[in-house]
XYZ file of C-alpha atoms in Angstrom:
483
model
C -25.504 -14.123 -3.532
C -22.245 -15.993 -3.050
C -19.369 -13.570 -3.607
C -15.671 -14.393 -3.853
C -13.214 -11.564 -3.195
C -9.600 -12.394 -3.996
C -6.108 -11.030 -3.983
C -5.120 -13.303 -6.851
C -2.003 -15.460 -7.123
C 0.722 -13.434 -8.815
C 3.787 -15.594 -9.181
C 6.480 -13.990 -11.296
C 8.919 -16.900 -11.387
C 10.431 -19.533 -9.120
C 11.982 -16.862 -6.881
C 9.546 -13.928 -6.880
C 5.939 -13.262 -5.977
C 3.954 -10.064 -6.487
C 2.384 -7.805 -3.866
C -0.780 -6.062 -4.974
C -3.771 -5.578 -2.630
C -2.950 -3.345 0.321
C 0.145 -1.849 -1.296
C 0.544 1.698 -2.608
C 3.445 0.326 -4.633
C 2.545 -2.949 -6.411
C 5.823 -4.803 -6.841
C 7.672 -8.114 -6.832
C 9.450 -9.530 -3.813
C 11.476 -12.625 -3.049
C 9.319 -15.612 -2.093
C 11.729 -16.765 0.570
C 12.219 -13.992 3.088
C 13.243 -14.441 6.700
C 10.584 -11.925 7.775
C 8.006 -12.105 4.988
C 6.043 -8.896 4.374
C 2.453 -9.105 3.195
C 0.398 -5.898 3.210
C -3.083 -6.224 4.689
C -5.665 -6.143 1.828
C -7.745 -3.296 3.261
C -10.214 -2.700 0.433
C -10.967 -6.399 -0.033
C -11.420 -6.905 3.706
C -13.666 -3.856 4.084
C -15.704 -4.924 1.028
C -16.105 -8.411 2.503
C -17.378 -6.916 5.777
C -19.836 -4.612 3.972
C -21.175 -7.489 1.845
C -21.593 -9.787 4.849
C -23.345 -7.014 6.754
C -25.622 -6.736 3.702
C -26.649 -10.390 4.041
C -24.502 -12.008 1.352
C -22.399 -15.160 1.566
C -18.791 -13.973 1.416
C -15.578 -15.809 0.598
C -12.296 -13.909 0.896
C -8.928 -15.247 -0.203
C -5.581 -13.517 0.037
C -3.767 -15.942 -2.243
C -0.497 -14.028 -1.897
C -0.344 -14.146 1.910
C -1.669 -17.714 1.990
C 0.949 -18.659 -0.626
C -1.637 -20.468 -2.749
C -0.423 -21.914 -6.021
C -2.282 -21.406 -9.288
C -3.465 -25.024 -9.157
C -4.765 -24.649 -5.591
C -6.682 -21.460 -6.303
C -8.211 -22.805 -9.504
C -9.422 -25.870 -7.594
C -10.797 -23.579 -4.881
C -12.782 -21.566 -7.447
C -14.180 -24.744 -8.988
C -15.278 -26.103 -5.617
C -16.904 -22.876 -4.410
C -18.754 -21.875 -7.620
C -19.229 -18.237 -6.610
C -22.008 -16.226 -8.255
C -19.746 -13.177 -8.378
C -15.930 -13.075 -8.486
C -14.305 -9.794 -7.415
C -10.599 -9.367 -8.162
C -8.435 -6.406 -7.153
C -6.092 -5.323 -9.940
C -2.816 -3.444 -10.238
C -0.898 -2.213 -13.259
C 2.069 -4.630 -13.203
C -0.169 -7.638 -12.481
C -2.958 -6.856 -14.964
C -1.993 -9.547 -17.493
C -2.090 -12.102 -14.695
C -5.347 -10.613 -13.325
C -7.076 -10.882 -16.696
C -6.014 -14.517 -17.038
C -7.767 -15.290 -13.740
C -10.792 -13.233 -14.752
C -11.130 -15.363 -17.871
C -11.012 -18.539 -15.778
C -13.646 -17.222 -13.363
C -15.927 -16.379 -16.291
C -15.472 -19.878 -17.726
C -16.581 -21.264 -14.347
C -19.827 -19.305 -14.527
C -19.140 -16.332 -12.237
C -20.030 -12.727 -12.975
C -16.659 -10.977 -12.995
C -15.849 -7.656 -11.319
C -12.470 -5.907 -11.463
C -11.517 -3.250 -8.920
C -8.338 -1.520 -7.815
C -5.907 0.951 -9.400
C -5.758 -0.422 -12.925
C -9.527 -0.850 -13.121
C -9.912 2.790 -12.109
C -7.295 4.093 -14.540
C -8.077 1.834 -17.503
C -11.675 0.750 -16.895
C -12.979 1.215 -20.441
C -10.019 -0.693 -21.839
C -10.671 -3.634 -19.485
C -14.389 -3.708 -20.309
C -13.498 -4.414 -23.927
C -12.406 -7.892 -22.812
C -15.334 -10.267 -23.312
C -14.827 -11.998 -19.961
C -14.871 -8.758 -17.901
C -18.470 -8.047 -16.886
C -17.970 -5.072 -14.566
C -15.339 -2.723 -13.209
C -15.665 -0.467 -10.160
C -13.553 2.663 -9.845
C -11.971 4.231 -6.732
C -13.071 2.900 -3.314
C -15.520 0.181 -4.140
C -17.144 -1.317 -1.036
C -20.614 0.245 -1.280
C -20.918 0.332 -5.093
C -20.056 -3.388 -4.978
C -22.813 -3.998 -2.439
C -25.277 -2.159 -4.703
C -24.174 -4.239 -7.696
C -24.471 -7.571 -5.866
C -27.891 -6.568 -4.526
C -29.025 -5.730 -8.058
C -27.626 -8.937 -9.570
C -29.408 -10.983 -6.891
C -32.835 -9.799 -8.031
C -32.062 -9.201 -11.720
C -32.374 -5.512 -10.939
C -31.097 -2.454 -12.766
C -27.456 -1.650 -12.112
C -26.948 0.978 -14.803
C -27.328 3.929 -12.421
C -24.852 2.674 -9.794
C -22.119 5.256 -9.309
C -18.474 4.227 -9.937
C -19.699 1.164 -11.857
C -18.480 0.279 -15.326
C -20.434 -2.156 -17.500
C -21.333 -2.908 -21.119
C -24.304 -1.406 -22.911
C -24.906 -2.597 -26.436
C -21.457 -4.153 -26.335
C -19.791 -0.831 -25.568
C -18.102 0.135 -22.280
C -19.887 2.619 -20.028
C -18.341 3.960 -16.817
C -20.578 5.929 -14.464
C -19.469 8.935 -12.443
C -17.778 8.608 -9.072
C -19.785 7.343 -6.088
C -20.137 9.477 -2.943
C -17.397 8.899 -0.392
C -18.176 6.479 2.426
C -18.641 7.682 6.003
C -15.579 6.140 7.655
C -17.150 6.116 11.136
C -20.129 4.139 9.875
C -18.146 1.390 8.152
C -17.706 -2.018 9.800
C -14.212 -3.190 10.706
C -12.474 -5.022 7.836
C -13.188 -8.755 7.825
C -10.038 -10.109 9.436
C -11.201 -13.388 10.946
C -10.978 -15.317 7.664
C -7.606 -13.912 6.649
C -4.165 -15.212 7.748
C -3.534 -12.436 10.275
C -0.271 -14.006 11.408
C 1.145 -13.345 7.922
C 0.605 -9.577 7.947
C 3.946 -8.677 9.464
C 5.014 -5.109 8.781
C 8.835 -4.888 8.695
C 8.678 -1.275 9.900
C 7.302 -2.516 13.219
C 9.577 -3.466 16.092
C 7.307 -5.942 17.897
C 5.401 -9.041 16.844
C 2.664 -9.916 16.419
C 1.724 -6.628 14.802
C -1.266 -5.447 12.801
C -2.069 -2.771 10.221
C -5.078 -0.455 10.339
C -6.466 2.795 8.900
C -7.463 5.731 11.076
C -8.435 7.765 8.006
C -8.985 7.443 4.265
C -7.769 9.492 1.363
C -5.207 12.266 1.272
C -5.563 16.057 1.396
C -2.435 16.459 -0.735
C -2.048 16.067 -4.493
C 1.441 14.689 -5.165
C 1.547 13.954 -8.871
C 3.139 10.480 -8.573
C 0.864 9.041 -5.868
C -1.965 6.566 -6.408
C -3.758 7.757 -3.269
C -5.333 11.053 -4.463
C -5.661 10.190 -8.141
C -6.623 6.522 -8.258
C -7.529 5.008 -4.883
C -10.041 7.680 -3.891
C -10.052 10.615 -6.277
C -9.594 14.257 -5.379
C -10.724 15.877 -2.110
C -11.260 12.510 -0.475
C -9.679 12.847 2.974
C -11.870 11.602 5.853
C -10.736 10.926 9.397
C -12.316 8.564 11.889
C -13.216 9.816 15.344
C -10.610 9.250 18.072
C -12.982 6.888 19.913
C -13.518 4.770 16.786
C -9.763 4.566 16.164
C -8.931 3.455 19.700
C -11.864 1.002 19.705
C -10.276 -0.795 16.767
C -6.816 -0.672 18.340
C -8.268 -2.308 21.452
C -10.007 -4.913 19.289
C -6.696 -5.805 17.575
C -4.926 -6.146 20.918
C -7.663 -8.262 22.506
C -8.592 -10.400 19.477
C -5.206 -10.894 17.797
C -2.683 -10.212 20.549
C -1.194 -7.277 18.622
C 1.818 -5.827 20.420
C 2.267 -3.109 17.803
C -0.072 -1.412 15.321
C 1.030 0.342 12.143
C -1.290 3.093 10.918
C -1.167 2.749 7.143
C -2.834 6.134 6.557
C -1.469 8.397 3.825
C -0.695 10.776 6.702
C -1.716 10.128 10.290
C -0.949 13.714 11.308
C -3.160 15.818 9.014
C -5.136 17.124 12.029
C -2.806 17.377 15.015
C -5.640 18.135 17.427
C -7.214 14.827 16.419
C -3.869 13.055 16.884
C -3.613 14.411 20.428
C -7.206 13.316 21.104
C -6.377 9.770 19.926
C -3.338 9.777 22.198
C -5.412 11.013 25.111
C -7.969 8.247 24.535
C -5.239 5.574 24.473
C -3.809 6.859 27.754
C -7.261 7.213 29.376
C -8.094 3.576 28.586
C -4.718 2.339 29.752
C -4.237 0.572 26.412
C -0.759 -0.922 26.359
C 0.315 -1.253 22.732
C 3.173 0.172 20.695
C 2.315 1.916 17.441
C 3.893 3.637 14.453
C 2.640 5.658 11.503
C 3.269 7.708 8.373
C 3.123 11.444 9.078
C 4.338 14.775 7.774
C 7.052 17.096 9.025
C 4.714 19.736 10.477
C 4.384 17.829 13.761
C 4.844 20.031 16.829
C 6.705 19.122 19.998
C 3.403 19.066 21.913
C 1.928 16.508 19.518
C 5.071 14.371 19.443
C 5.263 14.214 23.230
C 1.608 13.163 23.370
C 2.336 10.467 20.765
C 5.331 9.216 22.752
C 3.280 8.998 25.958
C 0.570 7.033 24.126
C 2.984 4.391 22.806
C 4.249 5.747 19.448
C 7.747 4.418 18.787
C 8.440 5.244 15.113
C 7.311 7.652 12.388
C 7.800 7.596 8.600
C 8.131 10.754 6.503
C 7.863 11.053 2.742
C 10.671 13.394 1.646
C 11.222 12.019 -1.910
C 13.807 14.601 -3.054
C 16.156 17.218 -1.608
C 15.775 19.469 -4.636
C 13.088 22.175 -4.147
C 12.471 22.415 -7.894
C 11.655 18.703 -8.112
C 9.383 18.988 -5.068
C 7.528 21.790 -6.868
C 7.323 19.680 -10.033
C 5.566 16.856 -8.164
C 3.401 19.167 -6.026
C 5.052 17.840 -2.854
C 4.688 20.380 -0.068
C 7.761 19.466 1.969
C 9.906 22.027 3.719
C 13.383 20.516 4.051
C 14.259 22.718 7.034
C 11.095 21.501 8.739
C 12.151 17.911 8.044
C 15.495 18.523 9.755
C 13.728 20.169 12.699
C 11.306 17.297 13.270
C 14.002 14.596 12.962
C 16.095 16.314 15.645
C 12.992 16.687 17.801
C 12.237 12.968 17.445
C 15.776 12.125 18.579
C 15.321 14.201 21.736
C 11.903 12.721 22.505
C 12.921 9.132 21.758
C 10.824 8.218 18.689
C 12.563 6.542 15.746
C 12.415 8.202 12.332
C 12.325 6.820 8.803
C 12.385 8.811 5.549
C 11.429 7.727 2.046
C 13.070 8.951 -1.167
C 12.521 8.419 -4.894
C 14.964 8.784 -7.748
C 13.792 9.627 -11.253
C 11.077 12.201 -10.617
C 10.471 14.966 -13.206
C 13.431 17.341 -13.295
C 15.873 14.738 -11.978
C 19.536 14.994 -12.978
C 22.742 13.344 -11.797
C 23.335 16.410 -9.646
C 19.894 16.340 -7.991
C 20.238 12.631 -7.201
C 23.566 13.297 -5.472
C 21.956 16.204 -3.640
C 19.207 13.894 -2.351
C 21.752 11.268 -1.311
C 23.769 13.866 0.602
C 20.649 15.173 2.336
C 19.396 11.685 3.222
C 22.620 10.632 4.903
C 23.134 13.935 6.694
C 19.572 14.014 8.011
C 20.217 11.390 10.644
C 17.028 9.340 10.444
C 17.303 5.880 11.960
C 16.393 4.235 8.658
C 15.524 5.266 5.114
C 13.941 3.785 2.009
C 15.026 4.429 -1.574
C 13.073 3.534 -4.697
C 12.668 4.454 -8.348
C 9.819 6.698 -9.427
C 7.100 4.740 -11.246
C 4.471 6.698 -13.228
C 1.372 4.573 -12.570
C -1.599 5.001 -14.938
C -4.181 7.397 -13.560
C -1.628 9.695 -11.898
C -0.591 13.107 -13.162
C 2.963 11.798 -13.362
C 1.859 9.134 -15.850
C 0.044 11.697 -17.992
C 3.151 13.899 -18.023
C 5.519 11.004 -18.800
C 3.296 9.859 -21.660
C 2.979 13.372 -23.049
C 6.723 14.100 -22.855
C 7.845 10.741 -24.237
C 9.652 9.645 -21.054
C 7.996 6.224 -20.850
C 10.260 3.362 -21.872
C 8.244 0.396 -20.593
C 7.380 -2.242 -23.155
C 4.518 -3.754 -21.185
C 2.442 -3.180 -18.028
C 4.397 -5.999 -16.385
C 7.460 -3.711 -16.425
C 5.862 -1.452 -13.757
C 7.059 -3.548 -10.808
C 9.663 -1.160 -9.431
C 12.431 -3.653 -10.196
C 13.619 -1.844 -13.304
C 13.267 1.759 -14.545
C 10.327 2.500 -16.848
C 11.239 6.114 -17.598
C 14.285 8.025 -18.745
C 14.976 11.633 -19.519
C 16.971 13.258 -22.340
C 19.945 13.788 -20.015
C 19.407 10.947 -17.539
C 19.095 7.269 -18.397
C 17.000 4.686 -16.595
C 20.182 2.730 -15.863
C 21.653 5.739 -14.012
C 18.479 6.073 -11.925
C 18.607 2.378 -10.998
C 22.326 2.544 -10.202
C 21.801 5.469 -7.807
C 18.941 3.674 -6.080
C 21.055 0.553 -5.482
C 23.967 2.661 -4.244
C 21.650 4.366 -1.741
C 20.134 1.072 -0.595
C 23.553 -0.414 0.083
C 24.616 2.622 2.079
C 21.519 2.561 4.297
C 21.755 -1.210 4.715
C 25.349 -0.858 5.892
C 24.398 2.018 8.239
C 21.650 -0.074 9.842
C 23.904 -3.145 9.997
C 26.399 -1.146 12.066
C 23.713 -0.087 14.561
C 23.576 -2.793 17.275
C 20.256 -1.646 18.776
C 18.386 -1.700 15.465
C 19.974 -5.013 14.512
C 18.910 -6.654 17.741
C 15.298 -5.444 17.363
C 15.051 -6.658 13.769
C 16.779 -9.987 14.356
C 14.517 -10.665 17.353
C 11.509 -10.242 15.032
C 13.074 -12.641 12.507
C 13.957 -15.156 15.218
C 10.408 -15.073 16.542
C 9.088 -15.841 13.068
C 11.601 -18.345 11.700
C 14.143 -19.259 14.377
C 17.941 -19.309 14.201
C 18.051 -20.464 10.569
C 16.026 -17.429 9.478
C 18.449 -15.115 11.314
C 21.450 -16.737 9.625
C 19.749 -16.625 6.198
C 19.030 -12.923 6.675
C 22.651 -12.143 7.475
C 23.823 -14.097 4.411
C 21.253 -12.415 2.145
C 22.136 -8.877 3.286
C 25.875 -9.559 3.035
C 25.415 -10.932 -0.496
C 23.504 -7.792 -1.571
C 26.162 -5.507 -0.099
C 28.946 -7.346 -1.921
C 27.094 -7.565 -5.233
C 28.189 -5.200 -7.955
C 25.858 -2.670 -9.609
């Protein structure tokens, strides 16, 4: 069977393009960036590798990273005439995704929708006449089963995680068993524009993104990871040898100078982390790397990470109010966060913290409390965003039940504007606080010569002197802009 897997074009307007596949936060970004960020489409690339290993003809297109226009992708679909078209969905892009699904159906392909929105709203999507199938949660092996069945006109009705139509009515089967992460092939990278997957958190280019584990052992109510990407109790870690094998492959095949581990938390098992570090050192693998982790890291583990090439770590803090952290089931100890940030400073690893405004229980006072904590913590950088209750999460269920949702359409869920408000806190106030925080951190970083030099070197390497000048103008304009 000839199978097309695509991260579809998602062009908002003349200035913005959407990020979907590979992102835990589907959102819009400016088309023209001096250091363009495109997340690596992990699920699509793994699915492509599994299908090819299963003997199928595979086409994979990341239309976002390749900057394909609607006209170009439509022509591509016409020329290739795939038997099966597999499109990864997200909530804010779903109107766009369904438009493309309709076109693929008109061209004669069986249509399959995957991704967060297909998992959360599968039955709803199956009511569209041009949607043949949906697959919930991680979809690589259920997709292989479906394509195998379609190739021989076989029975697909018992395939786990598959949604289909029976007598014109939607049916969604129970969740498929979790894949063995050590048995999976590497994601199919050779047909993707690897030079485009630049992670702005990294300090060296070229860089690459990879997973050392799947799923998350935690159950934060706002996060797509435990509720939508994988489902509950889904955490699986690859062996240290497997992880370092892939790191070595990225260095040797793509010249990666830095690798970002896009795991939900790289540090769940600190003994495993130290084993990975030991394997890197034993092989003499010279590559920088960075990751998302939690604040429980010990000095022993951090020193092992430093020796093995780790240069930066992200932490998800989200709020400085313990009551809000309880509300969202976020097990963060703020004293522990302060301890680990100070430890990182002593050891020489950069730190980055993420925060969200507008979580359940938020008030003007709690937002100011979070701002005060964030700027007293002393991390090298920080990220501030608005809380978005994506369908399928416990946060969405709560927001719907309590009447907090103010979005008029799924396309509002881009993170650009607030989609919730509370009786004593408006969406406009949440957005205003976020912008205030972003300006403060941008100014802090701008006044740090070392960080500026690192970042501008990355931009220069990608786009030359003009890109550096454009970046300075863009940041200055944002800082001076009101609101």
